[in-house]
Each structure stands twice: as C-alpha cells, then as structure tokens.
XYZ file of C-alpha atoms in Angstrom:
362
model
C 4.535 -5.769 -27.372
C 3.553 -9.152 -26.313
C 0.635 -9.596 -23.260
C 2.148 -12.871 -22.468
C 3.659 -12.769 -18.563
C 7.429 -13.466 -17.925
C 9.469 -15.641 -20.278
C 6.408 -16.528 -22.453
C 4.454 -17.927 -19.512
C 0.742 -17.090 -19.461
C -0.383 -14.551 -17.155
C -0.767 -15.367 -13.447
C -3.628 -17.556 -12.388
C -4.367 -15.625 -9.182
C -4.010 -11.808 -10.009
C -4.011 -8.229 -8.327
C -6.587 -6.889 -10.415
C -9.504 -9.244 -9.961
C -10.960 -10.731 -6.568
C -9.027 -14.223 -5.457
C -10.506 -17.324 -4.999
C -11.037 -18.444 -1.087
C -8.680 -21.114 -1.959
C -6.031 -18.751 -2.450
C -6.218 -17.064 0.897
C -2.680 -16.932 2.673
C -2.568 -18.093 6.074
C -0.453 -17.059 9.166
C 0.537 -19.405 11.912
C -1.824 -19.139 14.683
C 0.960 -18.464 17.278
C 1.745 -15.191 14.929
C -1.101 -13.420 16.733
C -2.814 -10.368 15.942
C -0.175 -7.737 13.946
C -0.310 -4.782 11.809
C 1.911 -3.242 9.310
C 2.593 0.428 8.422
C 3.327 1.595 4.936
C 4.507 5.118 4.037
C 4.273 6.104 0.323
C 7.584 7.540 0.360
C 7.293 10.119 -2.634
C 7.651 13.625 -4.247
C 5.609 16.587 -3.879
C 2.968 17.490 -6.481
C -0.320 18.888 -7.090
C -2.749 16.051 -6.828
C -5.501 17.933 -8.910
C -3.310 18.754 -11.942
C -2.462 16.598 -14.915
C 0.742 14.364 -13.874
C 3.964 16.214 -14.610
C 7.645 14.731 -15.461
C 8.838 17.753 -13.574
C 7.232 17.471 -10.183
C 9.966 15.927 -8.352
C 10.878 17.988 -5.398
C 11.261 16.178 -2.538
C 11.451 18.804 0.267
C 8.673 17.304 2.803
C 11.428 14.609 3.391
C 13.047 17.062 5.903
C 10.137 16.904 8.326
C 10.064 12.958 7.848
C 12.464 12.259 10.829
C 9.918 13.907 13.105
C 7.088 11.344 12.148
C 9.939 8.422 12.063
C 10.427 9.084 15.749
C 6.782 9.075 16.266
C 6.515 5.990 15.129
C 9.500 4.590 16.504
C 8.442 5.649 20.109
C 5.512 3.388 19.400
C 7.494 0.584 18.528
C 6.520 0.534 14.461
C 9.185 -0.586 12.031
C 7.613 1.260 9.181
C 8.199 0.356 5.453
C 9.082 3.198 3.665
C 7.930 2.662 -0.041
C 10.244 4.654 -2.213
C 9.412 6.250 -5.597
C 12.286 7.437 -8.257
C 12.886 10.354 -7.227
C 12.874 9.602 -3.567
C 15.488 7.175 -4.137
C 17.444 9.566 -6.210
C 17.548 12.399 -4.025
C 20.399 12.445 -1.898
C 18.000 13.267 1.221
C 16.344 10.332 0.419
C 18.888 8.186 0.320
C 20.726 9.485 3.085
C 17.752 9.237 5.484
C 16.438 5.797 4.339
C 19.574 4.082 3.983
C 20.516 5.350 7.750
C 17.103 4.215 9.164
C 17.417 0.967 7.359
C 20.989 0.086 8.373
C 20.173 0.605 12.026
C 17.062 -1.990 11.449
C 14.368 0.947 12.196
C 12.707 0.541 8.677
C 12.501 -1.731 5.657
C 12.915 0.086 2.336
C 10.407 -1.161 -0.662
C 9.387 0.387 -3.541
C 6.472 2.413 -4.980
C 6.103 3.086 -8.854
C 4.774 6.353 -9.945
C 5.429 5.791 -13.968
C 5.446 9.411 -14.933
C 8.710 10.221 -13.180
C 10.352 6.342 -13.574
C 11.899 6.089 -16.513
C 11.935 5.162 -18.775
C 10.169 7.737 -20.645
C 8.317 6.824 -23.091
C 4.871 6.653 -22.881
C 2.430 9.347 -23.160
C 0.992 11.745 -20.346
C -2.410 10.445 -19.673
C -4.411 9.774 -16.880
C -4.482 5.992 -18.231
C -0.639 6.096 -18.140
C -0.476 7.003 -14.681
C -1.629 3.359 -13.718
C 1.553 1.419 -14.216
C -0.626 -1.640 -14.805
C -2.153 -0.118 -17.816
C 0.771 0.230 -19.665
C 2.322 -2.764 -22.437
C 3.901 -5.338 -20.025
C 7.195 -4.777 -21.248
C 7.004 -1.280 -20.345
C 5.854 -1.979 -17.023
C 8.580 -4.673 -16.475
C 11.390 -1.954 -17.742
C 9.876 0.706 -15.439
C 9.998 -2.100 -12.453
C 13.587 -2.937 -13.245
C 14.701 0.493 -13.353
C 13.061 1.295 -9.760
C 14.052 -2.121 -8.287
C 17.670 -1.708 -9.748
C 18.283 1.528 -8.233
C 17.083 0.727 -4.722
C 19.267 -2.209 -4.710
C 22.119 -0.297 -5.627
C 21.520 2.666 -3.537
C 20.671 0.556 -0.281
C 22.203 -2.235 -0.873
C 19.433 -4.874 -0.244
C 16.767 -6.128 -2.956
C 13.396 -4.795 -2.135
C 10.487 -7.588 -1.541
C 7.824 -5.175 -0.952
C 5.932 -3.110 -3.830
C 3.218 -0.834 -4.394
C 2.114 0.646 -7.406
C 1.702 4.339 -7.115
C -2.334 5.303 -7.408
C -2.558 1.347 -6.644
C -2.258 1.003 -10.297
C -1.754 -2.769 -10.668
C -2.845 -4.359 -13.872
C -3.513 -8.042 -15.070
C 0.530 -8.675 -15.765
C 1.432 -6.984 -12.350
C 1.635 -10.261 -10.423
C 3.784 -12.198 -12.976
C 6.056 -9.246 -13.108
C 6.586 -9.009 -9.503
C 7.367 -12.482 -9.281
C 9.758 -12.434 -11.921
C 11.439 -9.445 -10.084
C 11.540 -11.299 -6.828
C 9.384 -9.408 -4.751
C 7.262 -11.299 -2.079
C 4.686 -8.939 -0.362
C 2.259 -6.544 -2.852
C 0.487 -4.047 -0.948
C -1.098 -1.955 -4.053
C -4.759 -3.214 -3.644
C -7.117 -0.987 -2.018
C -9.918 -3.284 -0.817
C -13.488 -2.077 -1.609
C -12.545 1.115 -3.708
C -13.158 1.410 -7.378
C -10.792 3.596 -9.838
C -12.611 2.956 -13.028
C -13.819 6.641 -13.208
C -10.253 7.742 -13.298
C -9.191 4.974 -15.611
C -7.680 2.798 -12.853
C -8.473 -0.496 -11.309
C -11.717 -1.621 -9.775
C -10.960 -3.241 -6.268
C -14.490 -2.727 -4.757
C -15.107 -6.754 -4.430
C -11.736 -7.299 -2.859
C -11.440 -8.758 0.399
C -9.745 -7.538 3.287
C -7.746 -10.876 4.061
C -4.270 -11.594 2.043
C -3.591 -14.109 -0.791
C -1.124 -15.670 -2.857
C -1.060 -14.230 -6.099
C 0.630 -14.833 -9.127
C 1.428 -18.944 -9.977
C 4.569 -19.577 -7.961
C 3.419 -19.567 -4.326
C 5.869 -16.496 -4.109
C 3.992 -13.108 -3.793
C 1.182 -12.356 -1.031
C -1.001 -9.678 -1.485
C -1.788 -7.843 1.241
C -4.581 -5.001 0.817
C -4.921 -1.513 2.570
C -7.334 -2.892 5.192
C -10.615 -1.234 4.558
C -14.331 -2.515 6.025
C -17.969 -1.459 5.581
C -19.426 -0.525 8.657
C -23.182 0.415 9.601
C -26.719 -0.594 10.129
C -26.784 -1.992 6.236
C -23.230 -3.338 6.436
C -24.366 -6.925 5.273
C -25.615 -5.820 2.079
C -23.014 -2.667 1.660
C -21.168 -4.804 -1.185
C -24.420 -4.719 -3.174
C -25.400 -1.079 -2.368
C -22.293 1.007 -2.083
C -20.807 0.638 -5.657
C -24.308 1.610 -6.736
C -23.489 5.113 -5.164
C -20.485 5.380 -7.282
C -21.599 8.597 -9.337
C -23.284 9.982 -6.269
C -21.019 11.138 -3.647
C -24.013 13.113 -1.938
C -25.929 9.791 -1.496
C -22.647 8.234 -0.023
C -22.245 10.921 2.484
C -26.535 10.577 3.351
C -25.755 6.644 4.034
C -22.516 7.254 5.868
C -24.357 9.983 8.003
C -27.349 7.803 8.836
C -25.055 5.229 10.103
C -26.231 2.840 7.503
C -23.282 2.494 5.438
C -19.972 3.927 5.599
C -16.438 2.853 4.254
C -13.704 2.951 6.112
C -9.939 2.601 5.382
C -6.968 2.085 8.018
C -5.327 5.317 7.144
C -4.837 9.000 9.262
C -5.520 10.643 5.740
C -9.389 11.655 5.329
C -10.424 8.984 8.152
C -11.805 10.255 11.698
C -10.253 8.476 14.446
C -14.003 7.497 15.370
C -14.625 5.752 12.383
C -11.557 3.675 12.291
C -11.903 2.708 15.605
C -15.439 1.433 14.418
C -14.183 -0.656 11.549
C -11.332 -2.056 13.782
C -14.018 -3.513 16.068
C -15.544 -4.941 13.070
C -12.496 -6.356 11.131
C -11.351 -7.914 14.638
C -15.032 -9.717 14.922
C -14.432 -10.581 11.686
C -11.424 -12.859 12.234
C -8.449 -10.564 10.356
C -5.515 -10.821 12.103
C -3.034 -8.787 10.124
C -3.838 -5.100 9.197
C -2.398 -2.648 6.825
C -1.963 1.084 7.719
C -0.851 3.756 4.992
C 0.009 7.446 4.724
C 1.943 9.276 2.110
C 5.510 11.228 3.227
C 4.637 14.734 2.060
C 1.432 14.541 4.590
C 3.874 14.756 7.389
C 4.371 18.705 6.235
C 1.345 20.984 6.097
C 0.634 22.101 2.623
C 1.522 19.092 0.280
C -1.240 16.737 0.545
C -5.514 17.533 0.484
C -5.135 15.897 4.075
C -2.884 18.198 5.827
C -3.031 21.514 4.996
C -2.254 23.520 8.340
C -0.896 22.538 11.796
C -4.077 21.882 13.264
C -4.336 18.817 10.577
C -1.204 17.583 11.475
C -1.937 17.622 15.281
C -5.413 15.492 14.218
C -2.785 13.445 12.271
C -0.689 12.567 15.194
C -3.780 12.219 17.692
C -5.198 9.526 15.248
C -2.061 7.486 15.747
C -2.387 7.768 19.511
C -6.166 6.628 19.231
C -5.331 3.585 17.092
C -2.381 2.728 18.621
C -4.093 2.749 22.366
C -6.828 0.408 20.791
C -4.559 -1.849 19.188
C -2.710 -2.184 22.819
C -6.072 -2.877 24.378
C -6.517 -5.600 22.107
C -2.906 -6.932 21.799
C -2.635 -6.122 18.388
C 1.001 -5.724 18.076
C 3.546 -4.010 15.262
C 5.061 -6.448 12.880
C 7.878 -5.607 10.347
C 7.744 -6.745 6.754
C 10.336 -9.241 6.871
C 8.712 -10.676 9.680
C 5.341 -10.905 7.929
C 6.930 -12.456 4.878
C 8.362 -15.016 6.914
C 5.186 -15.995 8.712
C 3.467 -16.345 5.648
C 6.111 -18.910 4.387
C 5.867 -20.649 7.562
C 1.720 -21.019 7.061
C 2.655 -22.200 3.485
C 5.313 -24.787 4.434
C 2.926 -26.147 7.558
C 0.437 -27.116 4.681
C 3.151 -29.304 3.060
C 4.423 -26.631 0.373
C 8.430 -26.032 1.296
C 9.499 -22.916 2.149
C 10.999 -20.254 -0.428
C 14.539 -19.194 -0.264
C 15.229 -16.833 2.322
C 13.586 -13.257 2.675
C 15.547 -10.681 0.515
C 17.248 -12.891 -1.857
C 14.962 -12.901 -4.389
C 16.049 -13.389 -7.914
C 15.839 -10.111 -9.484
C 14.826 -8.763 -12.954
C-alpha cells in the first residue's frame, strides 16, 4: 500500500507523532479567556491486561453513563463523547448519544479502536492495536467506516477524533484533514508508549498546534505537566526512568519530579491541583480533561474497582471544578473551541474555514 498522504500528496508538514515547531502553535483570541474541555472515551468494556479481541464488544457500562452525564451537566459541562464502533453500532449507545446531542448537551466525536473497527484485515498484534501503525490505506478505510457510521447514526459529521490507545502515526494528520476533522485529541503529552510499540509523546508540549498542511486541523493534547523541585530539568531526567518505575515513584514521593495528567483516573486530586497551578503560571489557557466511559461503573477499568473508587472519582471533579471556578477557568464545548481557533487564525490574516461541522468527509 502507498505511504503517500491523501490523493498522492506528501505526508503532512506538521504531524501528530513528533513535536511541532513553535511556529505551529494555535492561538485563541484573548477575549476567549481560560477554558477547559471534557472528553469521554466512550467505548466497550474489555480486559486491559489481555490481548485485544474482536469479540470484546460489550457496552453494558453505558447504562451507568446517564448518572455521570447528569453530574457533568450540573457543573455546566458539555462533554464530548468520543464514540468507537461498538458504541455507535449499539442500540443503547446510539439512543443515549443521539438524545444528548439533539438537546445540545454533548458533542459526539470519534474514537478508533482498530481491533473492533472494520475492515478486519490486519493481524491482532500489539503493534496493530495502534491504528497509526497500520498501512495508510487501511487506517483510512477504518477511519472511513467509523466516520460514515457516526454521520449516519447521528446525522452530523464528526469533527473531533481520538485514536484509541493514543495510537497516531505519521499519516494520521493528513488522513484526518482529508476526512474533514477539525480537532484531534490523540496526543498524550509527556507520555511514551514505545515499549508497547506505540508513539512517543515525551517531548510534546501542553499547548495546541496546527497539524497537517492546510490550517484545518488543530491538535489539543491531553493536558499534562511536570511538577516538583526538579521540574525545570524534568524533560531530560524523567524519560531516563522509562524502564525503572520504582525510580519514578521515588522521585514523585520525594517531591522532585512527578508527571501529572488531567484525568480522574489514577491521578490524585492533590497532584492534579498542583499541576493546574503550574500550568496556569505557564500561561496555558485551554485545558483538556479525559476519562473512559466504563469507569463510571465499578469493575470495568483498573481505576474504578469498587464504590469507594467511584466516590473518589466524583470527589476529584468537585475539587478540580472548585479550583477552576476560583481561577475563572470556564467550561467550553468542542464547536466553540474550534470556532475560536479559526478566529485566531483569521486575526493573523488567514481566511476562516467553512462552517464547523461541514467538513468534506471521506
């Protein structure tokens, strides 16, 4: 299969699998203020420790999602549900997300788990669980199948995308541009998945950037920060501990270096609040928070095993949102943020794109 980008063009100038140049930074208008987005990886349940299986397609945990949705909406959050193929093709998933979308309570985006997303032609290997590792024609075909099914099911073209397992590759940005996506949220800044044959994000920034070659696609990483006394040297020191988890724990407990992502899954509230203070001091104005939909019911993910874990999950939101309220960091929705990025581009003399939600498709 060809390794060229869409329609024979070269691979995008600014990718998702390598650090962007500072010149690619995507700006928001100053009057947009400080905002945050909430993304839910809306997916099937599966054993996170077992090899990937095409048969693991149960979406039973969706029955608990309305409780979490109401909690988020009570805080003024309009979440983006990044739905994968088993969710989109399930009766319950389609019913829930369509209802919330049509009442203006959410955005429906795409999440691609290649092992349960047709066409099924690749071997089930660790490498192939990262869709960006697949040949570009196959990555395109899987993206087409998911995008088309979302558009058919919900009546709108999705504009926000996440690769399952954060599995972007060298062709992903170009393929997303071709498919009419406007926002990618696949990059997990400061994390490195090479030991699992995935991408290396260890040098990725917290700020968003224009990816691809058409000023159409913005990358908004899952917000992550280094904190601790040695934070200034963390970008050099922390990656050296990749194969020594105990050393990472020692550095964190000693208050020297800790890597903190904005998620209620496995990230204690106290550490997240410290990271938020650091990020605000660094001038970050847009924050990306994320969690997996099966976590809203105990027993489906490593993070929420019982009722006490679930109570801590909601207490995390209480603490983070109280902090945001004090710092005047307000919730935003995907379409609003995409429009603001376009306005920021237009202020530099670049014409705005076509209306949000009317991408070309595949």
